[in-house]
Short mmCIF file of C-alpha atoms in Angstrom, two decimals:
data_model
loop_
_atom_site.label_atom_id
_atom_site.label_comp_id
_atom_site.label_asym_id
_atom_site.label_seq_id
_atom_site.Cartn_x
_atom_site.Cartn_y
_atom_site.Cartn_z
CA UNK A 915 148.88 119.12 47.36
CA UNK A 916 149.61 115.50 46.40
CA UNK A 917 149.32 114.21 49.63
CA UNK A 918 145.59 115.67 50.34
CA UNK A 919 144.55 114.55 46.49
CA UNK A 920 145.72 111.05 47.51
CA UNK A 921 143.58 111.31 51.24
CA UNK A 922 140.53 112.31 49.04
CA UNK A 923 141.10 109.07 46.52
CA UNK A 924 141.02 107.12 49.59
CA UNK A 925 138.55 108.53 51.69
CA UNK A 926 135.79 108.89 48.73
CA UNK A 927 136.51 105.02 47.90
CA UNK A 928 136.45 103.95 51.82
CA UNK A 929 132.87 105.86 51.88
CA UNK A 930 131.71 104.40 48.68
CA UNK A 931 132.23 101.05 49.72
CA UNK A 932 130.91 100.73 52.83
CA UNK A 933 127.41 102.02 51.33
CA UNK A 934 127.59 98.94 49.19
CA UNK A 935 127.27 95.05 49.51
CA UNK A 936 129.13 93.39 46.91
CA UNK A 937 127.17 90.61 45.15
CA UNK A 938 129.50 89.47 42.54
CA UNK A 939 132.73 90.07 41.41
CA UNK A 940 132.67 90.66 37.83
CA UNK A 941 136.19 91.52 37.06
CA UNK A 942 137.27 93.28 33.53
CA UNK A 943 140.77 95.01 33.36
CA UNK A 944 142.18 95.81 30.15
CA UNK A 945 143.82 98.68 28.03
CA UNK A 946 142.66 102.54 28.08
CA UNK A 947 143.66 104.70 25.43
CA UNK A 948 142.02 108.01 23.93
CA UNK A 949 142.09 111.69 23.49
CA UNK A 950 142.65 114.65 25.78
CA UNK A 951 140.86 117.77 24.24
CA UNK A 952 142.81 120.65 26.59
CA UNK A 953 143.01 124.17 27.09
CA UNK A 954 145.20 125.92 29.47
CA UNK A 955 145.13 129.35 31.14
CA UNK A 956 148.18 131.62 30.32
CA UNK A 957 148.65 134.92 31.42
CA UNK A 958 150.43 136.39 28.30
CA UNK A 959 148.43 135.04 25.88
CA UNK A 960 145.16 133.22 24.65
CA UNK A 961 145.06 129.28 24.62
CA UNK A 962 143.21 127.17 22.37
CA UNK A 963 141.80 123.87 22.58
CA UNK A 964 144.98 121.33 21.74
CA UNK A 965 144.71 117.25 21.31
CA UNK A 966 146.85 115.21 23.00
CA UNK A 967 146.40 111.30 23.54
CA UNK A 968 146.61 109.02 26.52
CA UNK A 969 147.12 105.30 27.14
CA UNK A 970 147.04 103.45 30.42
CA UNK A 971 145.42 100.15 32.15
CA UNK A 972 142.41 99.75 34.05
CA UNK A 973 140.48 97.51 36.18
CA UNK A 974 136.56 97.34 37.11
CA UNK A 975 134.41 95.72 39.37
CA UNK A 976 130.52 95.42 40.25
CA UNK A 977 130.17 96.25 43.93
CA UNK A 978 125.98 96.25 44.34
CA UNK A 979 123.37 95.82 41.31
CA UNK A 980 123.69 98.52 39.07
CA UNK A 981 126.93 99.75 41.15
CA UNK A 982 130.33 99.41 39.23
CA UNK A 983 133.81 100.54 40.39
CA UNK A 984 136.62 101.21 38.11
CA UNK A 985 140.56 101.97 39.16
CA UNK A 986 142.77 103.13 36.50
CA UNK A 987 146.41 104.71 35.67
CA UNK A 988 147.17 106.97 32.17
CA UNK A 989 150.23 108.07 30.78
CA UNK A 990 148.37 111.57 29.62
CA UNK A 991 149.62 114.38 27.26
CA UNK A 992 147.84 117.55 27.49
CA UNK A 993 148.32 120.69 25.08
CA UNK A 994 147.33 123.90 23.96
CA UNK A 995 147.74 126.38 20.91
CA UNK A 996 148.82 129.94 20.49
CA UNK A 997 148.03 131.07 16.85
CA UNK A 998 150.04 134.22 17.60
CA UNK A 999 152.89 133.86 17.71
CA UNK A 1000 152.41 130.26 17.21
CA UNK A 1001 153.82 127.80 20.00
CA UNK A 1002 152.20 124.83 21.58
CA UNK A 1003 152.22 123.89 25.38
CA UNK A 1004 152.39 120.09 26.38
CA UNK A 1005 152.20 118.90 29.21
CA UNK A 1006 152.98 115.39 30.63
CA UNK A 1007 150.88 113.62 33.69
CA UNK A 1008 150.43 110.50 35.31
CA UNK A 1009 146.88 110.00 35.84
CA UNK A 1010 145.29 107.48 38.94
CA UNK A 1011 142.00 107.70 38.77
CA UNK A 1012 138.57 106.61 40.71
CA UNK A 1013 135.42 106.22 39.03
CA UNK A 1014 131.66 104.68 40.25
CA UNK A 1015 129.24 103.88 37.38
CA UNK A 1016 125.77 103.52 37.48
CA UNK A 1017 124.33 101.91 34.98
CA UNK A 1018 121.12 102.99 32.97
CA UNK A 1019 120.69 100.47 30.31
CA UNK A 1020 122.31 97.51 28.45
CA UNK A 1021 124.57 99.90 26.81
CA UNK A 1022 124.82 103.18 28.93
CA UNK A 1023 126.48 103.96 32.04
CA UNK A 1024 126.88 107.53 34.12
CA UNK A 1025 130.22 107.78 36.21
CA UNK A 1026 131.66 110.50 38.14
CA UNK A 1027 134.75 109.97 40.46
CA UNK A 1028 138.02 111.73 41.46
CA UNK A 1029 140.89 112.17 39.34
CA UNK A 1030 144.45 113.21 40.21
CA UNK A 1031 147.02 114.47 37.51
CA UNK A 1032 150.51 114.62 38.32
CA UNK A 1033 152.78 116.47 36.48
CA UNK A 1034 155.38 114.77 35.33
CA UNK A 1035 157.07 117.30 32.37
CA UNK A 1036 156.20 120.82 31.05
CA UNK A 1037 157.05 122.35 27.65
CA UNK A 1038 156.48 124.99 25.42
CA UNK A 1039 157.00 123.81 21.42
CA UNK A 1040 158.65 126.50 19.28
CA UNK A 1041 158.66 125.97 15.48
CA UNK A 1042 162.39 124.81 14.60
CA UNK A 1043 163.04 123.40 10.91
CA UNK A 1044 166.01 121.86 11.83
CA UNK A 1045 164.77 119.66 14.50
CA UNK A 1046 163.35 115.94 13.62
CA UNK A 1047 159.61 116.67 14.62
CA UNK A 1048 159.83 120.43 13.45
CA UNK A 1049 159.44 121.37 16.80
CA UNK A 1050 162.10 122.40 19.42
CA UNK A 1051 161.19 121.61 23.27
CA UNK A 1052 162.00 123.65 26.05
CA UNK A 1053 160.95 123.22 29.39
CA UNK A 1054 158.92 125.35 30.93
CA UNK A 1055 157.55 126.28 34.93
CA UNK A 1056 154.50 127.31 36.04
CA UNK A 1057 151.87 124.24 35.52
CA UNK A 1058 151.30 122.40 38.51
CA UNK A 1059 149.70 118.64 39.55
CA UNK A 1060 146.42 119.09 39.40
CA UNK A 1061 142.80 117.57 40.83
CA UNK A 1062 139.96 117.31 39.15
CA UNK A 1063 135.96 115.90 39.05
CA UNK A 1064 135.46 113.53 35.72
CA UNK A 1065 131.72 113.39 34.79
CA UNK A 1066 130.71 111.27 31.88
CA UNK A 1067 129.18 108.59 30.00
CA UNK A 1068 129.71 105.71 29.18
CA UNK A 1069 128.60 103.68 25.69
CA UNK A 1070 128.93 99.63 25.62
CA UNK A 1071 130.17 98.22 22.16
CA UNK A 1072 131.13 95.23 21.64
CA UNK A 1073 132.37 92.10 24.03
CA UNK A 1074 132.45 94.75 26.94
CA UNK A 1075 134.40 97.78 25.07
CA UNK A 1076 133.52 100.95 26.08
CA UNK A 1077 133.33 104.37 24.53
CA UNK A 1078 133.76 107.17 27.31
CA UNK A 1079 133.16 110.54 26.92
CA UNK A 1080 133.96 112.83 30.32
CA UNK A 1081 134.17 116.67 31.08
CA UNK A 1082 136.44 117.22 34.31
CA UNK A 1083 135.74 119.96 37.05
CA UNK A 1084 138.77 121.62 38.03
CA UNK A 1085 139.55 121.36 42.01
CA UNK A 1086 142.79 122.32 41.49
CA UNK A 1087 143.74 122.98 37.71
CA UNK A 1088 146.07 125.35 35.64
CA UNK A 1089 143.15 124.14 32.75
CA UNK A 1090 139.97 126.21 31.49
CA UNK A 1091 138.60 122.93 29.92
CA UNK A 1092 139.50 119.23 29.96
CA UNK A 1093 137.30 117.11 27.71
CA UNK A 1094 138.44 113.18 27.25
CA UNK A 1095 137.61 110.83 24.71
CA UNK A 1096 138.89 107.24 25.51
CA UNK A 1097 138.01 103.52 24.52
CA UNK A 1098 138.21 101.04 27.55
CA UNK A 1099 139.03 97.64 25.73
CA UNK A 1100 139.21 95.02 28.16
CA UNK A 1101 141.72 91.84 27.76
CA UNK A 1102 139.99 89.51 30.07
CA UNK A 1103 136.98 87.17 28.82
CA UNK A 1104 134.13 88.54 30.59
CA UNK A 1105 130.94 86.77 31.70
CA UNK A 1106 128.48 86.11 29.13
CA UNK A 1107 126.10 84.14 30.87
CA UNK A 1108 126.03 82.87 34.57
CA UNK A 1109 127.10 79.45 34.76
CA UNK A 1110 124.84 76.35 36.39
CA UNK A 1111 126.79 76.84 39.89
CA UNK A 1112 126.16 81.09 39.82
CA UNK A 1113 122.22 80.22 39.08
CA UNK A 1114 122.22 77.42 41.79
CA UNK A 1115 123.82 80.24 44.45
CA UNK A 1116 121.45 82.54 43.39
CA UNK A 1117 118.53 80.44 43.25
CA UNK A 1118 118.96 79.52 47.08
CA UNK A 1119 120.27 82.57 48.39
CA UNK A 1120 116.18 84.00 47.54
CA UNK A 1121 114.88 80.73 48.89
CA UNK A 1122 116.51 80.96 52.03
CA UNK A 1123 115.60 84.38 52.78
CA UNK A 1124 111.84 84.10 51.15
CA UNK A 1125 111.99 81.29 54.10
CA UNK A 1126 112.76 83.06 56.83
CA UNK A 1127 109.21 85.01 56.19
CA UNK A 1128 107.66 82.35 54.81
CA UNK A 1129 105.87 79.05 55.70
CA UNK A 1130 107.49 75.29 55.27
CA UNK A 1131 104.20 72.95 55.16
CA UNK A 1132 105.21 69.55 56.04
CA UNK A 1133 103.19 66.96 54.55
CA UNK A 1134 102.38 63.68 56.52
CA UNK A 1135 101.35 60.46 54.67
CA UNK A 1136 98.48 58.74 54.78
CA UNK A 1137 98.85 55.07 53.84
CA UNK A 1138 95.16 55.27 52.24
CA UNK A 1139 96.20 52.81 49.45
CA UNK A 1140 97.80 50.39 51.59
CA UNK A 1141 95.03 50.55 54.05
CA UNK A 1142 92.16 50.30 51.53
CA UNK A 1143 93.92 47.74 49.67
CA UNK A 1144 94.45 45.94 53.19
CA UNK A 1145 90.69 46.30 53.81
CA UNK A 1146 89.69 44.93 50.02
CA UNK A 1147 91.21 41.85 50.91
CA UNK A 1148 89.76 41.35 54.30
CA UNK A 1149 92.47 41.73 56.51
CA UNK A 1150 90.66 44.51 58.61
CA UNK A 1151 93.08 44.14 61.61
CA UNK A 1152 96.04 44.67 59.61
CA UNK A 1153 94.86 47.73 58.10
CA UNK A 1154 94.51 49.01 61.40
CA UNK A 1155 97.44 48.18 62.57
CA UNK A 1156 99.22 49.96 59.34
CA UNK A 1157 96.70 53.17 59.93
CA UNK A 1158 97.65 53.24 64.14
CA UNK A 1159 101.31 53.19 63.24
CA UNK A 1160 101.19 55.94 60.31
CA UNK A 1161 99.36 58.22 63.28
CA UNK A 1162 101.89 57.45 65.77
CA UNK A 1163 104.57 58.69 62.93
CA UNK A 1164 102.84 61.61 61.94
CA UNK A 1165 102.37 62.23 65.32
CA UNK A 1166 105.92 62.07 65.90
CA UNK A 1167 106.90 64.26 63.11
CA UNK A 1168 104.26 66.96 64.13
CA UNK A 1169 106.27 66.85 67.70
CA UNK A 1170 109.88 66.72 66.04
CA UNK A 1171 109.04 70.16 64.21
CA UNK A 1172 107.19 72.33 66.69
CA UNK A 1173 110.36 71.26 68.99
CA UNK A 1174 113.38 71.72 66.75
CA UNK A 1175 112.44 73.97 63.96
CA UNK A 1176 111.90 77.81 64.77
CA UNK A 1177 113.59 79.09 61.88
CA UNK A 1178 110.04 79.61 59.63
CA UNK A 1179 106.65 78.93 60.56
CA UNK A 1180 105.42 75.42 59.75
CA UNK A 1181 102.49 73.80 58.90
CA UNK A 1182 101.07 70.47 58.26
CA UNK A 1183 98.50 68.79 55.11
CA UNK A 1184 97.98 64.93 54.38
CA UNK A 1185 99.62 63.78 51.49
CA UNK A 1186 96.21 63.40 49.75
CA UNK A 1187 95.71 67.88 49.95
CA UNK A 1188 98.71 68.01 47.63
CA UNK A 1189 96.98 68.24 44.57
CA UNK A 1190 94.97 71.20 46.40
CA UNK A 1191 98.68 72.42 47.33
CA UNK A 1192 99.35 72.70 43.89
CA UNK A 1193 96.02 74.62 42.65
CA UNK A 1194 96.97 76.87 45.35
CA UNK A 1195 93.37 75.84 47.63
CA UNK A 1196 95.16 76.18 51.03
CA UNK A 1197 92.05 76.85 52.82
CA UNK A 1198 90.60 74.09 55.16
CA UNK A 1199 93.73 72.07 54.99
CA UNK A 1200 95.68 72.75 57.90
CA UNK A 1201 96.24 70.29 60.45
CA UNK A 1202 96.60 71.04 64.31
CA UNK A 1203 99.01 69.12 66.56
CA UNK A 1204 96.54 66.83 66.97
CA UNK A 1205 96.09 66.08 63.03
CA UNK A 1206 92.46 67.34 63.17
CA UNK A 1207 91.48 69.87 60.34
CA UNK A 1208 91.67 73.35 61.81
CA UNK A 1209 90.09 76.11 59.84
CA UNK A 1210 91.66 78.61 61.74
CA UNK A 1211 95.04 78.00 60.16
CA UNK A 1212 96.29 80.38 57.63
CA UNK A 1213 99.39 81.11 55.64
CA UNK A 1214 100.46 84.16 54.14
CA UNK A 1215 100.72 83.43 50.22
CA UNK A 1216 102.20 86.61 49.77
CA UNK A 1217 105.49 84.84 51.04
CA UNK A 1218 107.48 81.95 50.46
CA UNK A 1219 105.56 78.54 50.58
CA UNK A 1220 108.57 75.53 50.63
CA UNK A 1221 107.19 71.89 51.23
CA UNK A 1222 108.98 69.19 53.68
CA UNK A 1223 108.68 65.80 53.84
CA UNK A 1224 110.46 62.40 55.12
CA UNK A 1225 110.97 60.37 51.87
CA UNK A 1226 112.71 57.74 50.38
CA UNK A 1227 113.76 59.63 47.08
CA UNK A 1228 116.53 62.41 47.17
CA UNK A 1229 118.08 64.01 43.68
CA UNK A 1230 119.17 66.92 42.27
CA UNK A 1231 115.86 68.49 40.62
CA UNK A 1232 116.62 71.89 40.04
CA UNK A 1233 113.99 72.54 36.94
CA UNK A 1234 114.68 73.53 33.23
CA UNK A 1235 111.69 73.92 30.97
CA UNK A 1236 111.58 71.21 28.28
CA UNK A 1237 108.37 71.24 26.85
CA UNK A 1238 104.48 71.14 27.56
CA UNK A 1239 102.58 68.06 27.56
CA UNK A 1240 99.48 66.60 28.41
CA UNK A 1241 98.71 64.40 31.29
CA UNK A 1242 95.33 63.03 33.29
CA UNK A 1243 94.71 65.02 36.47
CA UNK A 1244 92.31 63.09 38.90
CA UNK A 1245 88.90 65.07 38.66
CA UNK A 1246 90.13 67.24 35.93
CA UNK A 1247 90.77 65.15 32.95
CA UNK A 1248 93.53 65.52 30.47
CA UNK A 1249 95.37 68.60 30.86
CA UNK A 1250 98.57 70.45 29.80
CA UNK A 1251 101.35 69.86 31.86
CA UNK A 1252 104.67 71.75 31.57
CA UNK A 1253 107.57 69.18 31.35
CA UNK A 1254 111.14 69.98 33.06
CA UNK A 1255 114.39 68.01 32.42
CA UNK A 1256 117.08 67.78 36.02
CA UNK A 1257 120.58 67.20 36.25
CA UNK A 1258 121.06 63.44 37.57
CA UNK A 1259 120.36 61.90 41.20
CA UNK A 1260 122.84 62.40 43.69
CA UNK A 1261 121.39 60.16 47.02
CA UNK A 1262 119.17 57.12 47.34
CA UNK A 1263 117.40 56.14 51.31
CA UNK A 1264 115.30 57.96 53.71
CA UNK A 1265 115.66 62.10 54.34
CA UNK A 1266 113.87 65.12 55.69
CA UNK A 1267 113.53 66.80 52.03
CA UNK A 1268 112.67 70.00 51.47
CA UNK A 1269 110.92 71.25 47.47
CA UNK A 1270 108.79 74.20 46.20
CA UNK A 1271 105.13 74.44 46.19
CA UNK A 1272 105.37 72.43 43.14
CA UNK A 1273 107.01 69.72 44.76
CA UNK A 1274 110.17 69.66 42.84
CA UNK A 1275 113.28 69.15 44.94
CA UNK A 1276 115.23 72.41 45.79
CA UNK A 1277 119.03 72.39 45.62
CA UNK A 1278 122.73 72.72 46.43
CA UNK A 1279 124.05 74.67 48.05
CA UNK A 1280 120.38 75.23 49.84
CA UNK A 1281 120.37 72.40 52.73
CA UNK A 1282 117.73 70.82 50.80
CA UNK A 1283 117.90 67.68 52.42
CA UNK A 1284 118.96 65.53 55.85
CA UNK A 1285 119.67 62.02 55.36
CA UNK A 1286 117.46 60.12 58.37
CA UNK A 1287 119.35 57.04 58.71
CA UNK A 1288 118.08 55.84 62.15
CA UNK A 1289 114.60 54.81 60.34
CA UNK A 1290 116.70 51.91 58.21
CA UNK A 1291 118.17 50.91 61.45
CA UNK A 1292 114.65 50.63 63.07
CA UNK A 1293 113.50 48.48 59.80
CA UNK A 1294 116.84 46.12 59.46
CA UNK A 1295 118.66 46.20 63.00
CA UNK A 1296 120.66 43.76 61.51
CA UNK A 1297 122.61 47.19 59.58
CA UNK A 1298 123.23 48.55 62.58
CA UNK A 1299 126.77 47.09 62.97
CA UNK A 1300 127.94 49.69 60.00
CA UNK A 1301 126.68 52.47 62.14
CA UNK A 1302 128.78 53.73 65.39
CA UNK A 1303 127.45 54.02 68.36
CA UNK A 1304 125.41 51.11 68.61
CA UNK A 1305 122.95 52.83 70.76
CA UNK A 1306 120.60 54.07 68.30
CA UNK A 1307 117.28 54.59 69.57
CA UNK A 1308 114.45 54.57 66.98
CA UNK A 1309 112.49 57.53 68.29
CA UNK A 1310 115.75 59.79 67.62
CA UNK A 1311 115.75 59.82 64.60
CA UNK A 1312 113.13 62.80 63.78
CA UNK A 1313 113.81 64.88 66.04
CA UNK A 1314 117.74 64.94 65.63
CA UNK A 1315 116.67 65.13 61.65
CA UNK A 1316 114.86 67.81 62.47
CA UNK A 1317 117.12 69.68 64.48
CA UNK A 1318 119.69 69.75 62.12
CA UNK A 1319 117.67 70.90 59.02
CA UNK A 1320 116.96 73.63 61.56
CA UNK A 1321 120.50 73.87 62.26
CA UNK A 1322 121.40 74.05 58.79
CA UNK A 1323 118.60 76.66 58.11
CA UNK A 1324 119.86 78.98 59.94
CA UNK A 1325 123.74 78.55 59.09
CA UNK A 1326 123.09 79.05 55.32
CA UNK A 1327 120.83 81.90 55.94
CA UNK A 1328 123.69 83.65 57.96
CA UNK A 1329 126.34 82.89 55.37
CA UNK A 1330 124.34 84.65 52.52
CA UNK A 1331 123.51 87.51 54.51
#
């Protein structure tokens, strides 16, 4: 009997847990301790209900959501009273027991689960003045180890202590009724709050896999400011040069994506759409291969929208409200503007970066950014000696920046799924 009470503990939890995905581990163990409310079957005489307590350890776990796990092991007297003649029966178990919770609120949980009750000692309690506790044991046959179905609730007080309240369905019982009444008071220090780290993981975990459906637009400067500025002062020829070169790196970037990256579907805007970016006007923005305007090119807004972009800035900018202000908006006037405060910068040079639609930098431990070194090497050569190997060819460097963003993409999404 013990033997197939202990194969149903294990193959109920084996099931259980291989419907689930655990997604934290929330850990509370701590003291048990209650009331059993009993009454046994006899065949001479009629049982009433008899109170007994119970005191034991147990340990609980989330395993998906709303999904919680608990393990624990009573030392658990059970009795019940004969009015006539009067004598008591008490009996003395060792209680594993298997519970899943589902939880309907802040404060209330259902839980159901297996329990197994092993008998340990049986008595019958006679009146006897003479004895200490006015009782004289004498052990008794009969009762049996027994398995049984708790079903009950579960009411949150405070710091995490728990007021249960069960009924168990005999499997196997030598009881009418079994009600329990225990506290679960856990000795641990559980989580109040998620910490900065568990809201970082989070945070890019749904990025990642908002991504994979989603669209990364990749925004390609323009050099309008240094070209018009160029052309104010009459140096026509330079400005051309400076516009032909910004072309032949956009062009390059374009060619470095549709190459290396296949994790998401990309597309490409001028820096100068990003205001439109940020209004969410994505229509007649789009850029073919060939940087021409193409109307036909749509995104799905229902999904993820990240931006990308080679820049020269890289820091830790994961957003916390601070407080609204105002600002001027080009064609708009003065307008409120919510204000965020970020932890401080972690990397200074050139990198493939990678923020959300409203162009604040995404973070650890999303590969957020990919440090492009070879473009400093192409502007001072004369750095290059701090770099091994010395062949370092300038046009590498986007597409092997590229490639392992891509690379990196696709590693982080495996690891959180």
């Amino acid at each position: 009997m013990k033997i197939k009470a202990i194969l149903i503990l294990l193959i109920l939890s084996k099931f259980s847990l291989s419907q689930v995905s655990p997604v934290s581990r929330d850990l509370l163990f701590g003291v048990k301790t209650g009331l059993n409310f009993t009454r046994f079957s006899n065949q001479f005489y009629e049982l009433d209900h008899g109170t007994k307590p119970l005191i034991g350890v147990f340990i609980e776990s989330r395993v998906y959501n709303n999904v919680f796990m608990a393990g624990s092991v009573s030392y658990s007297l059970k009795g019940s009273n004969s009015a006539s003649p009067f004598y008591k029966i008490e009996n003395q178990y060792l209680e594993p027991e298997l519970t899943f919770g589902l939880k309907l609120s802040k404060y209330l949980r259902l839980y159901s689960g297996v329990k197994l009750s092993l008998l340990r000692h049986s008595n019958l309690l006679i009146l006897n003045g003479t004895s200490f506790s006015g009782y004289e044991r004498i052990p008794i046959t009969g009762y049996h180890s027994e398995v049984s179905i708790p079903i009950g609730i579960s009411y949150f007080l405070y710091r995490n202590t728990s007021l249960n309240i069960d009924y168990c369905l005999p499997v196997i019982s030598d009881a009418k009724s079994n009600f329990g009444l225990t506290f679960k008071i856990p000795v641990n220090s559980p989580n109040k709050a998620e910490t900065y780290r568990q809201k970082r993981k989070i945070a890019s975990a749904n990025q990642i896999n908002q991504l994979k459906n989603g669209t990364l637009i990749v925004r390609l400067k323009t050099s309008e400011n240094k070209i018009s500025v160029l052309k104010d002062m009459g140096k026509v020829e330079m400005a051309e040069r400076v516009q032909k070169a910004q072309k032949e790196e956009n062009m390059r970037i374009v060619h470095a994506f549709r190459t290396e990256l296949d994790f998401c579907k990309v597309e490409f805007v001028f820096s100068n759409n990003s205001q439109n970016i940020l209004d969410g006007n994505l229509e007649h923005i789009f850029l073919n291969d060939m940087l021409k305007v193409d109307s036909a090119r749509q995104i799905d807004t229902a999904n993820e929208i990240l931006i990308a972009e080679f820049d020269s800035k890289s820091k830790d900018t994961v957003k916390y409200f601070s407080h609204v202000g105002h600002g001027y908006i080009e064609n708009k006037g003065v307008r409120p503007i919510h204000r965020y405060y970020t932890s401080s910068m972690e990397f200074e040079g050139l990198a493939l970066i990678i923020l959300d639609k409203d162009f604040v930098q995404l973070n650890k431990p999303f590969p957020y950014f990919i440090p492009a070194e070879f473009k400093s090497i192409k502007k001072h050569p004369e750095h290059s000696f701090l770099l091994t190997p010395f062949f370092l060819y300038p046009n590498w460097y986007y597409n092997k920046t590229v490639r392992e963003m891509n690379r990196r993409l696709h590693r982080f999404y495996n690891k959180v799924n």
